[in-house]
Every structure is written in structure tokens, then in C-alpha cells.
Short mmCIF file of N, CA and C in Angstrom, two decimals:
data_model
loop_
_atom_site.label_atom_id
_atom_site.label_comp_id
_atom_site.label_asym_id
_atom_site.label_seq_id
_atom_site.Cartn_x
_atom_site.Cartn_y
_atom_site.Cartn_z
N UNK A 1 29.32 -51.40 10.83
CA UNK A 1 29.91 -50.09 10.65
C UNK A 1 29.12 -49.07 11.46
N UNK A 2 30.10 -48.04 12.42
CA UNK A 2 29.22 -47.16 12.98
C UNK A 2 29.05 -45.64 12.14
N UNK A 3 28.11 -45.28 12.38
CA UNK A 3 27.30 -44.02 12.13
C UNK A 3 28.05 -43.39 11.57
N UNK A 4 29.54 -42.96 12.14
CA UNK A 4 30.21 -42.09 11.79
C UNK A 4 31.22 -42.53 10.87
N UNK A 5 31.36 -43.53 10.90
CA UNK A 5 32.24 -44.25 9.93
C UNK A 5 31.43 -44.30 8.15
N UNK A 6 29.91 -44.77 8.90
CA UNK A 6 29.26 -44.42 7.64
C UNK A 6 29.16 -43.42 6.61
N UNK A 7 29.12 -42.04 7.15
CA UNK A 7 28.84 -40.79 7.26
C UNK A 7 30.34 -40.22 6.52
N UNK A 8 31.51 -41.02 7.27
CA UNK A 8 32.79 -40.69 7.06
C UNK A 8 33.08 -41.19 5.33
N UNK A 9 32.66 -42.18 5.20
CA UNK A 9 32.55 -43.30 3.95
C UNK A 9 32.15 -42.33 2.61
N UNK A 10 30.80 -42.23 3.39
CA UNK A 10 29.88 -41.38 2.08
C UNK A 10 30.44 -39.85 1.44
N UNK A 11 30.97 -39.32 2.87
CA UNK A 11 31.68 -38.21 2.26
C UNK A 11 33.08 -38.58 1.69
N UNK A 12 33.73 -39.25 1.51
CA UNK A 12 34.50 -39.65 1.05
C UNK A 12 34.19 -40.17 -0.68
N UNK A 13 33.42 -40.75 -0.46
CA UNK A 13 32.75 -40.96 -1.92
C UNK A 13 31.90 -40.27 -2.41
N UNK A 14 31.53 -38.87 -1.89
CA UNK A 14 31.07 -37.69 -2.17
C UNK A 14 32.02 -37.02 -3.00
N UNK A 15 33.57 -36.87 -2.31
CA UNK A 15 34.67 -36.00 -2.83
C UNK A 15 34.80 -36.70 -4.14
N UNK A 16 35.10 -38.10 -4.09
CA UNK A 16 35.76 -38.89 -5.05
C UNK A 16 35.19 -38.50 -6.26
N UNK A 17 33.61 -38.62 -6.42
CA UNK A 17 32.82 -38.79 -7.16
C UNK A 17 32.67 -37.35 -7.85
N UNK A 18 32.73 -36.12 -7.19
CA UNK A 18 33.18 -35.12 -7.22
C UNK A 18 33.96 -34.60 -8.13
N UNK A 19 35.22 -34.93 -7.97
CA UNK A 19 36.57 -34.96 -8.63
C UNK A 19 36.34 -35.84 -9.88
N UNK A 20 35.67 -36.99 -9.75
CA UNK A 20 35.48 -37.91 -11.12
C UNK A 20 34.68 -37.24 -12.10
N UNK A 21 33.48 -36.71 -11.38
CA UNK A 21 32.55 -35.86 -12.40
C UNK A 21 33.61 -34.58 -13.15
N UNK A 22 34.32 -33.45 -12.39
CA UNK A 22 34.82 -32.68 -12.79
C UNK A 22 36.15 -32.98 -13.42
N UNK A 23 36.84 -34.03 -13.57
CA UNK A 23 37.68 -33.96 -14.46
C UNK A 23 36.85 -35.04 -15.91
N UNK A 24 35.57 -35.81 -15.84
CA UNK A 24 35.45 -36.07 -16.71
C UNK A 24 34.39 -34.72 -17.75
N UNK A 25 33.79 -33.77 -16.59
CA UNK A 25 33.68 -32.58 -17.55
C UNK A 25 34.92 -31.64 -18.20
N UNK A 26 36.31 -31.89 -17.64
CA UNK A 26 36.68 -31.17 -18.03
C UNK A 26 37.48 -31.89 -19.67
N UNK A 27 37.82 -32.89 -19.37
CA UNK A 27 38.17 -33.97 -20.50
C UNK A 27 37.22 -33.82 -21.83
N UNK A 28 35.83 -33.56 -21.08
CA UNK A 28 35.15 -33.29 -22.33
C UNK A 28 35.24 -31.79 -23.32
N UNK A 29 35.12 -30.90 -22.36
CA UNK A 29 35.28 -29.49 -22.60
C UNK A 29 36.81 -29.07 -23.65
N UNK A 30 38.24 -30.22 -23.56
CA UNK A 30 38.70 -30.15 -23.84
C UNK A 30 38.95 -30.60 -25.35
N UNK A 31 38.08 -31.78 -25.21
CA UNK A 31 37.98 -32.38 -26.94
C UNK A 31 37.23 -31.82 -27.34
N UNK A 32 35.86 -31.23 -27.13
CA UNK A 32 35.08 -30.02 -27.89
C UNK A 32 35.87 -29.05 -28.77
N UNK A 33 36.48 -28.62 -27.61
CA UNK A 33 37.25 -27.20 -28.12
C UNK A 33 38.46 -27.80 -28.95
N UNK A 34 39.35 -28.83 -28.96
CA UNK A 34 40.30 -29.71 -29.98
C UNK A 34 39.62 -29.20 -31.39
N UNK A 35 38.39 -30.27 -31.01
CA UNK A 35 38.06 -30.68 -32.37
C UNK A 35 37.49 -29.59 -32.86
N UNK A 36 36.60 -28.39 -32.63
CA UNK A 36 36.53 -27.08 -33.02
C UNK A 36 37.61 -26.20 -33.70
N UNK A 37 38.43 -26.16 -32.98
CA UNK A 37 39.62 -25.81 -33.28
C UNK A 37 40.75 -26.13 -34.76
N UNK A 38 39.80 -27.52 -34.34
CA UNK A 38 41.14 -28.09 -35.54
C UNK A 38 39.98 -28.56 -36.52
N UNK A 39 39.31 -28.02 -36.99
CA UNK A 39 38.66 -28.57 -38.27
C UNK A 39 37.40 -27.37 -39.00
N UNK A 40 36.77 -26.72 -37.72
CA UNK A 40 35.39 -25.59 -37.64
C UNK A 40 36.58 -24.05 -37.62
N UNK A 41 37.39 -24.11 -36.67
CA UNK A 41 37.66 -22.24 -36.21
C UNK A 41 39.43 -22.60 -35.96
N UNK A 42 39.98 -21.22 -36.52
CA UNK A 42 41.48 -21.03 -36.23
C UNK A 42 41.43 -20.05 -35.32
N UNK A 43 42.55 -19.72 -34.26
CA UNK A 43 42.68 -18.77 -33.72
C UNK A 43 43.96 -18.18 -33.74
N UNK A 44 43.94 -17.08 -34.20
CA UNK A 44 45.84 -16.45 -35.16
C UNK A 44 45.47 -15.42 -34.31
N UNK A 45 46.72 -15.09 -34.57
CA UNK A 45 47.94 -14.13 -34.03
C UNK A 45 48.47 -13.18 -35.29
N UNK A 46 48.16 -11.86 -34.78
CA UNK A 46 48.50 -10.83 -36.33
C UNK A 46 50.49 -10.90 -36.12
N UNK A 47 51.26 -11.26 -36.70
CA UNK A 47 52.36 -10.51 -36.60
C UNK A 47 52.71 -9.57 -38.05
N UNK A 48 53.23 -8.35 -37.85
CA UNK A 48 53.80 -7.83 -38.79
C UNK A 48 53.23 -6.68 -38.86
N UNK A 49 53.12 -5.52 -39.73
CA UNK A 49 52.54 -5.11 -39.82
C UNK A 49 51.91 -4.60 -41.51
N UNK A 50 51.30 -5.69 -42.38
CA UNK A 50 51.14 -5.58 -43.67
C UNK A 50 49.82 -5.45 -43.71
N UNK A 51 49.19 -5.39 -42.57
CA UNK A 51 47.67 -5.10 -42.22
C UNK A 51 47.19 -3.97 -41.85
N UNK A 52 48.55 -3.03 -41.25
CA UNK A 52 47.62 -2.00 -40.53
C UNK A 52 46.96 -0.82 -41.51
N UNK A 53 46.33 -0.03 -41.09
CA UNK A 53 45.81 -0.14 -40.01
C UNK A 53 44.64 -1.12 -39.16
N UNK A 54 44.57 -1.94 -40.49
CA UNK A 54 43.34 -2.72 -39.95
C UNK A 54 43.82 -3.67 -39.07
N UNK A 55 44.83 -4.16 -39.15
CA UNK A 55 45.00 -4.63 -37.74
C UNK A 55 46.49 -4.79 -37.50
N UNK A 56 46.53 -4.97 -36.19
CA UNK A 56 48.06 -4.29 -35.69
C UNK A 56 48.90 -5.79 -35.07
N UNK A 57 50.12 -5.71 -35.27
CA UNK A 57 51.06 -6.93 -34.49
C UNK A 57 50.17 -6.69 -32.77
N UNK A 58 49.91 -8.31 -33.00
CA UNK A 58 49.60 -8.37 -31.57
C UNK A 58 48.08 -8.42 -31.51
N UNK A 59 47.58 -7.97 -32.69
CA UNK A 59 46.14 -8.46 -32.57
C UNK A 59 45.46 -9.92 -32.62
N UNK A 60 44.24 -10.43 -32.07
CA UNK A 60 44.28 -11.86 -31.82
C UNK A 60 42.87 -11.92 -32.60
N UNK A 61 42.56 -13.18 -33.81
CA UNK A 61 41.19 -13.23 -34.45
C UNK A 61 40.96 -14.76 -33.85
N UNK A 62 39.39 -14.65 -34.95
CA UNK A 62 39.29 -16.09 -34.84
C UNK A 62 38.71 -15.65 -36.11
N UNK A 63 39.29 -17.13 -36.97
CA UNK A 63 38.81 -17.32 -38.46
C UNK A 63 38.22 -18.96 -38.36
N UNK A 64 37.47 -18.42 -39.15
CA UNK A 64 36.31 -19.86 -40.16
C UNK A 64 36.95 -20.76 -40.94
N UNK A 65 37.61 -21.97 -41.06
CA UNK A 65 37.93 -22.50 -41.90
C UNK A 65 36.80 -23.17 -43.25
N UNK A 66 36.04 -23.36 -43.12
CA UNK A 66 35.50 -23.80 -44.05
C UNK A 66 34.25 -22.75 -44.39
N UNK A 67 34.86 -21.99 -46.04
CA UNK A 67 34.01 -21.09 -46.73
C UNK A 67 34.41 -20.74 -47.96
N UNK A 68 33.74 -19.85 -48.57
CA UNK A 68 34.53 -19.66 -50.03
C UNK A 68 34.58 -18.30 -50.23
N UNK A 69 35.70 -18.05 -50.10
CA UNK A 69 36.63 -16.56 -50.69
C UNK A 69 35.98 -15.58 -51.85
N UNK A 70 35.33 -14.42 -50.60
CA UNK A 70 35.00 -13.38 -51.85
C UNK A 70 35.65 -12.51 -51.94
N UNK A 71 35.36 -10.85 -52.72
CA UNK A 71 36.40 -10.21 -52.79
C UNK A 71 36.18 -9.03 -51.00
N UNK A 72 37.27 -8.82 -50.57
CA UNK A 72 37.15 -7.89 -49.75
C UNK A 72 37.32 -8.95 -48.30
N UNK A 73 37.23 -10.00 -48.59
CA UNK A 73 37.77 -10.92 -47.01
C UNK A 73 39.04 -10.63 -46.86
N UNK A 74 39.01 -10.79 -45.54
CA UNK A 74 40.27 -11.07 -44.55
C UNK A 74 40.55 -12.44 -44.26
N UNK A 75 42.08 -13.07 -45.09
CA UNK A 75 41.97 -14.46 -45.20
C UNK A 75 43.67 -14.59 -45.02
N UNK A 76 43.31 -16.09 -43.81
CA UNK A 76 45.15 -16.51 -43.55
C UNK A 76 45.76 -17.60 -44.71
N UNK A 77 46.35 -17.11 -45.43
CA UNK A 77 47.08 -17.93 -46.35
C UNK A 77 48.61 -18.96 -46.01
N UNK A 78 48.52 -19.93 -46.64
CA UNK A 78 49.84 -20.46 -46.60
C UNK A 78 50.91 -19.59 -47.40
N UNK A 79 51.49 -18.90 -46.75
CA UNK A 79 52.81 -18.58 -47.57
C UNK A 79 53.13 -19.21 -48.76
N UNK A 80 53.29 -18.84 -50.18
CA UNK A 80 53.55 -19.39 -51.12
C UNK A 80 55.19 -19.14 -51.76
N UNK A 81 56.18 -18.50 -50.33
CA UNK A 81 57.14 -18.00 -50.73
C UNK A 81 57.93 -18.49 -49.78
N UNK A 82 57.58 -18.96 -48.38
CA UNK A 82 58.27 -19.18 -47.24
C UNK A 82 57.46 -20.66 -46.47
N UNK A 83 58.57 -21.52 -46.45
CA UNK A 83 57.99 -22.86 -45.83
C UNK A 83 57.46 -22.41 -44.07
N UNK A 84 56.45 -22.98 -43.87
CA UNK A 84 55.41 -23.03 -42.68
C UNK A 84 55.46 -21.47 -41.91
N UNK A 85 55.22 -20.57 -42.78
CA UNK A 85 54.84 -19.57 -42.49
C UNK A 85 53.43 -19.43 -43.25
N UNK A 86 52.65 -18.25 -42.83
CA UNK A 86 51.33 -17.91 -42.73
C UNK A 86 51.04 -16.47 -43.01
N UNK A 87 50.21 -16.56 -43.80
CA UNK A 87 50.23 -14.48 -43.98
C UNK A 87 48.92 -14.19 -43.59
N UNK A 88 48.64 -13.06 -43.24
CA UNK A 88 47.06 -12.22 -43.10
C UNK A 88 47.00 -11.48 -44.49
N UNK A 89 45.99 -11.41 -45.36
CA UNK A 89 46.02 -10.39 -46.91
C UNK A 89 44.18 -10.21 -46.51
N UNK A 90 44.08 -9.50 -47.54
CA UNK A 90 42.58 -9.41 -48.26
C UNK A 90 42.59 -9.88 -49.66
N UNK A 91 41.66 -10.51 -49.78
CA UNK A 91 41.04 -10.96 -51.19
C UNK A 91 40.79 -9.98 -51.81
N UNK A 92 41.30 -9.27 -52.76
CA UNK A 92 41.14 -8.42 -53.87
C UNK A 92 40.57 -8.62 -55.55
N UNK A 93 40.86 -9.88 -55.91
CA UNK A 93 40.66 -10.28 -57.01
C UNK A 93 40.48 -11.97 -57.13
N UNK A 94 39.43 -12.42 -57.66
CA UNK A 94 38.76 -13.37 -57.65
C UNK A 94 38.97 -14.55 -58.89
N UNK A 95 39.48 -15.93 -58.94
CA UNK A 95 39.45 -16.47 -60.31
C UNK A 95 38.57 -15.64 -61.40
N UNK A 96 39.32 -15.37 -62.51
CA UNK A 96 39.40 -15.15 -63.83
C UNK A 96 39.06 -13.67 -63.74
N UNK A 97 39.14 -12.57 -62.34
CA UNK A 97 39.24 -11.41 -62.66
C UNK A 97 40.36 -10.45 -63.13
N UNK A 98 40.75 -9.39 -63.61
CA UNK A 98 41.30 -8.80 -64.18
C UNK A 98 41.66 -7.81 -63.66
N UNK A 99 42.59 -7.31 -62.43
CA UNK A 99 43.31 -6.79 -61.53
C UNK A 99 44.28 -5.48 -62.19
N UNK A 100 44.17 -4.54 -61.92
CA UNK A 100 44.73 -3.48 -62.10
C UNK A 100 44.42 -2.57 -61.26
N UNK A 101 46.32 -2.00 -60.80
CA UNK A 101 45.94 -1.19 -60.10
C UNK A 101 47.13 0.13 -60.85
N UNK A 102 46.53 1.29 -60.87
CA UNK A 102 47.08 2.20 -61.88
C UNK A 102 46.68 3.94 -61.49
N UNK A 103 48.45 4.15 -60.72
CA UNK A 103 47.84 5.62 -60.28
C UNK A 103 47.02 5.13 -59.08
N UNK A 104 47.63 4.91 -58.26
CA UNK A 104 46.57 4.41 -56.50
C UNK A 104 45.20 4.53 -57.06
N UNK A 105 44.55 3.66 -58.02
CA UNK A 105 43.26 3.28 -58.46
C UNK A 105 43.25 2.31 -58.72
N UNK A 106 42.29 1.13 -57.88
CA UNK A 106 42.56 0.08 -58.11
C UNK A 106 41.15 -0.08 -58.93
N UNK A 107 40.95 -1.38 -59.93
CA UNK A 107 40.02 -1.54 -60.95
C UNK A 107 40.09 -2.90 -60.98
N UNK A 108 38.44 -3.68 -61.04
CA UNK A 108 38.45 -5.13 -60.80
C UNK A 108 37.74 -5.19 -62.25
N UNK A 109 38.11 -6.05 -63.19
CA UNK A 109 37.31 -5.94 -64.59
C UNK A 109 37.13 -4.58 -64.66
N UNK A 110 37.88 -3.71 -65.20
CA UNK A 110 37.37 -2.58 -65.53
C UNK A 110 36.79 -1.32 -64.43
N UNK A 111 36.22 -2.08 -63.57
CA UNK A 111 35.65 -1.03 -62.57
C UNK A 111 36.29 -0.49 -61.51
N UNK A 112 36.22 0.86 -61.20
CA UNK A 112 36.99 1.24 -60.14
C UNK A 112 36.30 0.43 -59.12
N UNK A 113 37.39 0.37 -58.13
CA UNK A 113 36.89 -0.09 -56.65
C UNK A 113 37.35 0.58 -55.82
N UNK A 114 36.51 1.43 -54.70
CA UNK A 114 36.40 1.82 -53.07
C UNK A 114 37.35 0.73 -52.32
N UNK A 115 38.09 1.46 -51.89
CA UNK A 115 39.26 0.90 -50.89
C UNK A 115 39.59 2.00 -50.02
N UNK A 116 37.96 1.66 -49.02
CA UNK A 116 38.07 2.43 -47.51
C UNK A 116 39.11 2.29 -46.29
N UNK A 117 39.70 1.10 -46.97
CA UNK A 117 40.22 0.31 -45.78
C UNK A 117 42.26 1.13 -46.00
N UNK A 118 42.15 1.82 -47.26
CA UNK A 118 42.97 2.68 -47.48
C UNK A 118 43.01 3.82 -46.98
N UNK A 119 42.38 4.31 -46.26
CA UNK A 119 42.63 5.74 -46.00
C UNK A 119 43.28 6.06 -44.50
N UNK A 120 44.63 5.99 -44.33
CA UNK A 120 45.26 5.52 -43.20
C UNK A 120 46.78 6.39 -43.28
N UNK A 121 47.23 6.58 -42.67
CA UNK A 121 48.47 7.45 -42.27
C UNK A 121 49.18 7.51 -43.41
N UNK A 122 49.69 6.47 -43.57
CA UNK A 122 50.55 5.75 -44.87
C UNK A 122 50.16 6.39 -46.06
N UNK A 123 48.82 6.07 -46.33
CA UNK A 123 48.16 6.26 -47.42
C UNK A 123 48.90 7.75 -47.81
N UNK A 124 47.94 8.51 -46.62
CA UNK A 124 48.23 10.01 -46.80
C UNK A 124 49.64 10.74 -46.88
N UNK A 125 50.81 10.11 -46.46
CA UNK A 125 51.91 9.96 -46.36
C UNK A 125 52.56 10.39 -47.78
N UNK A 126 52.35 9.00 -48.15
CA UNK A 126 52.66 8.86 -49.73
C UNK A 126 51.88 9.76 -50.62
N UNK A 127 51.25 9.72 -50.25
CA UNK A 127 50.12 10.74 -51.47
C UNK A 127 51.08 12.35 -51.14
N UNK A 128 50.81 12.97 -49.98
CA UNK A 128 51.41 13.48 -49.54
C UNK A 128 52.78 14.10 -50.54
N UNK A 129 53.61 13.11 -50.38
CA UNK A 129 54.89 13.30 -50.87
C UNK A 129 55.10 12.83 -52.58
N UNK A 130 53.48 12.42 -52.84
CA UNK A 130 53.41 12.61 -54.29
C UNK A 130 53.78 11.12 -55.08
N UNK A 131 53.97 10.26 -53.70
CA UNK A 131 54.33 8.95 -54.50
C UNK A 131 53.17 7.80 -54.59
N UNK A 132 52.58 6.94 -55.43
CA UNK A 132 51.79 6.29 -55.16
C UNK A 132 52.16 4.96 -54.17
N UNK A 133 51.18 4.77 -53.60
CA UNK A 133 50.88 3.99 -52.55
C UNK A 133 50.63 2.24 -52.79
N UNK A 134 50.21 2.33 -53.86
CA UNK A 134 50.32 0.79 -54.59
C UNK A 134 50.75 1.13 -56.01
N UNK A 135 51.74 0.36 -55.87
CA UNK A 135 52.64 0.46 -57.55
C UNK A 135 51.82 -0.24 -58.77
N UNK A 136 51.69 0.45 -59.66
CA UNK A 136 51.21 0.17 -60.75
C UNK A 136 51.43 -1.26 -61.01
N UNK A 137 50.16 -2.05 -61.53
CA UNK A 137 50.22 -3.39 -62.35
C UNK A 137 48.65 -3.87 -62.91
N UNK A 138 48.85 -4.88 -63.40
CA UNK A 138 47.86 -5.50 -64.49
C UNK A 138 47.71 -6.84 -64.33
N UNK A 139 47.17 -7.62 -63.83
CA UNK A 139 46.79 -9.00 -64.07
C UNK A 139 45.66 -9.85 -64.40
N UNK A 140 45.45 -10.97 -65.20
CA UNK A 140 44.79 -11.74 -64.91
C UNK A 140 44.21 -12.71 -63.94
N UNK A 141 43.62 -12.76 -62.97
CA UNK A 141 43.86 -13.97 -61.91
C UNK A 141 43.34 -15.48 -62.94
N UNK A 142 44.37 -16.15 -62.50
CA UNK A 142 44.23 -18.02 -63.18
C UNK A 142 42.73 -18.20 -62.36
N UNK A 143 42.61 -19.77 -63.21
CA UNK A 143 41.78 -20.10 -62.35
C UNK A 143 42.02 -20.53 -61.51
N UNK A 144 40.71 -21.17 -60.70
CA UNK A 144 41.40 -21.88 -59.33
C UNK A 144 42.70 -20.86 -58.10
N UNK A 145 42.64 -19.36 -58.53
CA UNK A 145 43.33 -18.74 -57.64
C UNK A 145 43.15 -17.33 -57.42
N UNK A 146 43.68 -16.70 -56.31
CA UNK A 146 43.15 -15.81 -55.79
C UNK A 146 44.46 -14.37 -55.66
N UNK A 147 44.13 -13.17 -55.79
CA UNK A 147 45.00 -12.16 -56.14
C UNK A 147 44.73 -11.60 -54.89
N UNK A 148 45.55 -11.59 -53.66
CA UNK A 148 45.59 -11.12 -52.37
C UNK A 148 46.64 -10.16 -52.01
N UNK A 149 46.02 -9.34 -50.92
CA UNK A 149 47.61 -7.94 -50.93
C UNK A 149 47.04 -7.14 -49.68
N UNK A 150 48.23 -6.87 -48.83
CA UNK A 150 47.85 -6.19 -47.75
C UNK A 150 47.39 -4.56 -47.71
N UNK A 151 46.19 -4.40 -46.64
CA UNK A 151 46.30 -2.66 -46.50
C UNK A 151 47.08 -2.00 -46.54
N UNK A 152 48.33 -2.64 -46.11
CA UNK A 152 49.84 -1.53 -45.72
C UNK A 152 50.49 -1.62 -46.83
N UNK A 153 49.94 -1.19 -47.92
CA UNK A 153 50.81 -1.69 -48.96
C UNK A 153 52.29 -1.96 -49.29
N UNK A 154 52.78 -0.19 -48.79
CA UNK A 154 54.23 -0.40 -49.46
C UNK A 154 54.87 -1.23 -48.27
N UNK A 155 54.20 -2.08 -47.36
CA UNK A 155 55.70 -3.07 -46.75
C UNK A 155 54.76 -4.42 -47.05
N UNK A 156 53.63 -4.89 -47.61
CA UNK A 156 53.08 -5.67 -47.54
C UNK A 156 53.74 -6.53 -48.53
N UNK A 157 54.22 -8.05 -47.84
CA UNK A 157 54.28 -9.39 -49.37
C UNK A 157 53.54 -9.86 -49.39
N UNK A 158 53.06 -9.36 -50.39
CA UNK A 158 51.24 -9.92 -51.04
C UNK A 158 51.80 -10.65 -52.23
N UNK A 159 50.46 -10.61 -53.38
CA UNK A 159 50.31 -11.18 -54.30
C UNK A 159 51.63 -10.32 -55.70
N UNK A 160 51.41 -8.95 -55.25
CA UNK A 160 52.40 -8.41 -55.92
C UNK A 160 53.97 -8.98 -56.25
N UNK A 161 54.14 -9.77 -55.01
CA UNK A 161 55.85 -10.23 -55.21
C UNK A 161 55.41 -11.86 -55.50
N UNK A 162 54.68 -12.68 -54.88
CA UNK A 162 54.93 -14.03 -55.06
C UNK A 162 53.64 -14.09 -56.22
N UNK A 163 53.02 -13.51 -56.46
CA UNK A 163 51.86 -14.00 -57.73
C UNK A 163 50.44 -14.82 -57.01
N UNK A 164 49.90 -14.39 -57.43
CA UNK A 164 48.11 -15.60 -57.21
C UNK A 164 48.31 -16.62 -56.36
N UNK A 165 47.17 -16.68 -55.40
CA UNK A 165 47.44 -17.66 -54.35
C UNK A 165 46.22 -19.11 -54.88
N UNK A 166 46.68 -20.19 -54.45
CA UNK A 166 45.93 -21.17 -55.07
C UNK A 166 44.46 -21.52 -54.23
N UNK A 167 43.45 -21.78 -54.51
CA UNK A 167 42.56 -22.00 -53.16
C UNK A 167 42.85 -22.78 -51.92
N UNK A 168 43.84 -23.86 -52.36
CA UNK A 168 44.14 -24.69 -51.44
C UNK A 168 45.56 -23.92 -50.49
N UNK A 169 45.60 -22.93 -50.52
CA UNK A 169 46.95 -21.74 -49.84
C UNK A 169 45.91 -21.04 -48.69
N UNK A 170 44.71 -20.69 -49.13
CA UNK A 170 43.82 -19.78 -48.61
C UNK A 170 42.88 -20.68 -47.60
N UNK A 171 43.42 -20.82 -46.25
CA UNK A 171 43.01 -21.66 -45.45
C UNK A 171 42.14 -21.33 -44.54
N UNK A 172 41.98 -20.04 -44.10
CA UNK A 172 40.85 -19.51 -43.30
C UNK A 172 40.57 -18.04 -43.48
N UNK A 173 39.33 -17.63 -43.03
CA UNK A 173 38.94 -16.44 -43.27
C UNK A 173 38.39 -15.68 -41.71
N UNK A 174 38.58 -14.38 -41.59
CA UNK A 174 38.88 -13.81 -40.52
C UNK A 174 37.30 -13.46 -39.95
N UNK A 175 37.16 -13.75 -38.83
CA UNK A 175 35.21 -13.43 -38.79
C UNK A 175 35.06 -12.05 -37.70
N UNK A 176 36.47 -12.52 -36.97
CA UNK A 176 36.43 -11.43 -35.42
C UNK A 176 37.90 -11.23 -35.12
N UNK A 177 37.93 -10.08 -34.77
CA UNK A 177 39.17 -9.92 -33.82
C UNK A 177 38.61 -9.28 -32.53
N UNK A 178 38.65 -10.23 -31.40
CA UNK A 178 38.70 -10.65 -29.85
C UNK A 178 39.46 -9.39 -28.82
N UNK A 179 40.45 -9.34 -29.49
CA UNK A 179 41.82 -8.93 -28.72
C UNK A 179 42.67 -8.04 -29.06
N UNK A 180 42.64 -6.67 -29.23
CA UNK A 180 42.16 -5.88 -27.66
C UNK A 180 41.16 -5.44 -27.44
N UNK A 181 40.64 -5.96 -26.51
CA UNK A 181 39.51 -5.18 -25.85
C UNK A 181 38.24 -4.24 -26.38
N UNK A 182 39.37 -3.44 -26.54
CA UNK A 182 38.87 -2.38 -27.36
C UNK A 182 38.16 -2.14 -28.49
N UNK A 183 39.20 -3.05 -28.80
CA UNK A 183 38.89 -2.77 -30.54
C UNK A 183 38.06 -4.62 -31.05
N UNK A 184 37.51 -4.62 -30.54
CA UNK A 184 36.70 -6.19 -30.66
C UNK A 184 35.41 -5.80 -32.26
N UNK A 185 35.53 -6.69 -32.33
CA UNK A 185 34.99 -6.05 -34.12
C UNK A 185 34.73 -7.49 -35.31
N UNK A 186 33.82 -7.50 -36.05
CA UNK A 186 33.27 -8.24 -37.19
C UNK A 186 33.40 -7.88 -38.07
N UNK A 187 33.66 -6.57 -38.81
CA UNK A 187 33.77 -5.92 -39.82
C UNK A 187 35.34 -4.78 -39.86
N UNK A 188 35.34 -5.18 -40.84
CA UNK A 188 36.73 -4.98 -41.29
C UNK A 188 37.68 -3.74 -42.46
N UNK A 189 36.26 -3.05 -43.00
CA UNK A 189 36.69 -1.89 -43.80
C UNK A 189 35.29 -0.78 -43.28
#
């Protein structure tokens, strides 16, 4: 074999080898992120708007699947009213707490609770025009389940219309929203 043929060879099995390395990095890069994806982190899509202002149709998170639900998370539930649909709520009330909300005052066992995450157009809206903003009620949460309900109240289907969500409904919890830009954020009230 001459020189150049050699030369010709090697770069040839330069490219090859090349291309072999980079699609077997990319093969890898791809089952990483699979299996991340599908077992460690969700990545949702806000539609609707039973969140705002805290977050708007069109906003993009990434949630934690594996954790345990306190009060005041941002958590994607299985719909308990609509087959393979998905809701965004907050955790409001916790197995075996005692939920009342009375006169836009909401009370967890007895205690008032701060709901910063209320003070938003709507809010003022309704108040405004003298009507309350979350309709009066009283519950127990069961065990084993969780009393969830959106910021936007009066268009939100929360816990108010379908009742207590079960733990096994409450599938991930919200850590970041990414997308937009702008508004990139960890914290949520």
C-alpha cells in the first residue's frame, strides 16, 4: 500500500470512528435523559388558566416525581373527574386536616392561613364588587388524601367540585418554571 493510500485509509477510519463515537454519545445522552424523565423529573406544560396568576397557559415547569406533599406545593394531579387528563392545584390541606374556607378566609385546623399567592387582579375584582373569591365550605380531608384548589379560584376545578385527591392522583410536584425567560423561578407564593 502506498503512502497515500495509507494516509487515505486512516482518514477514512478517522471519520468512521468519529461518527461511531458521536452517535454512540449521543445514544447515550438520550437514555439518560429517557430514564430521568420517566421515573426522577416531569416536564409539563401549564394549560388553562386555574393557576394564574402564578402561572399562565403556556408556561413550561419541571416537577419532581418522587416526594411527599406538603401544604402550599405546586403539584400535577391525575384528574379525578376526567380520563387522562392532568391538573396543576396547590396543596392546601393535608390528610386528616380540617379545611375551611369562610368569608375569603381560609383556616387549616382552626388557624387562619396567609394566602399571598391571592392577591391578584381577580382577587381584587371580586372583593371589589363585594363578592367572595372562594365560596364558602368546611371539610375534613380522609386519610390517605389531599384537599387541592387553584389560585384562580372562581374558574379553578379543584378539590371544591371533584372532592380530596388520593396520594396515588398526586404525581409530581413543581420545583421550577424554565419558560419564559423571564419569569424563571423556584418559588412560588
Amino acid at each position: 500500500m502506498t503512502k497515500s493510500k495509507k494516509k487515505q485509509a486512516a482518514e477514512e477510519e478517522s471519520w468512521g470512528s468519529f461518527f461511531r463515537d458521536v452517535l454512540v454519545m449521543f445514544t447515550i445522552f438520550v437514555a439518560i435523559y429517557y430514564v430521568i424523565f420517566s421515573f426522577f423529573l416531569a416536564n409539563e406544560v401549564v394549560s388553562g388558566p386555574s393557576m394564574q396568576p402564578t402561572f399562565e397557559d403556556g408556561d413550561r415547569l419541571i416537577a419532581v416525581r418522587k416526594f411527599t406533599p406538603k401544604r402550599n406545593d405546586i403539584v400535577i394531579i391525575k384528574a379525578p373527574d376526567e380520563a387522562k387528563a392532568m391538573y396543576i392545584k396547590r396543596v392546601i390541606g393535608l390528610p386528616g386536616d380540617t379545611v375551611q374556607s369562610k368569608n375569603d378566609v381560609l383556616y387549616v385546623n382552626g388557624k387562619k392561613i396567609a394566602e399571598p399567592y391571592l392577591n391578584n387582579k381577580y382577587y381584587k375584582a371580586d372583593k371589589a364588587a363585594g363578592v367572595n373569591y372562594t365560596s364558602n365550605f368546611k371539610i375534613k380531608v380522609p386519610k390517605g388524601q389531599y384537599w387541592v384548589m387553584g389560585d384562580h379560584r372562581d374558574v379553578s376545578k379543584d378539590s371544591r367540585s371533584f372532592g380530596p385527591v388520593k396520594r396515588s392522583y398526586v404525581l409530581s410536584k413543581v420545583v421550577l418554571r424554565y419558560f419564559p425567560f423571564t419569569k424563571i423561578s423556584t418559588s412560588f407564593y
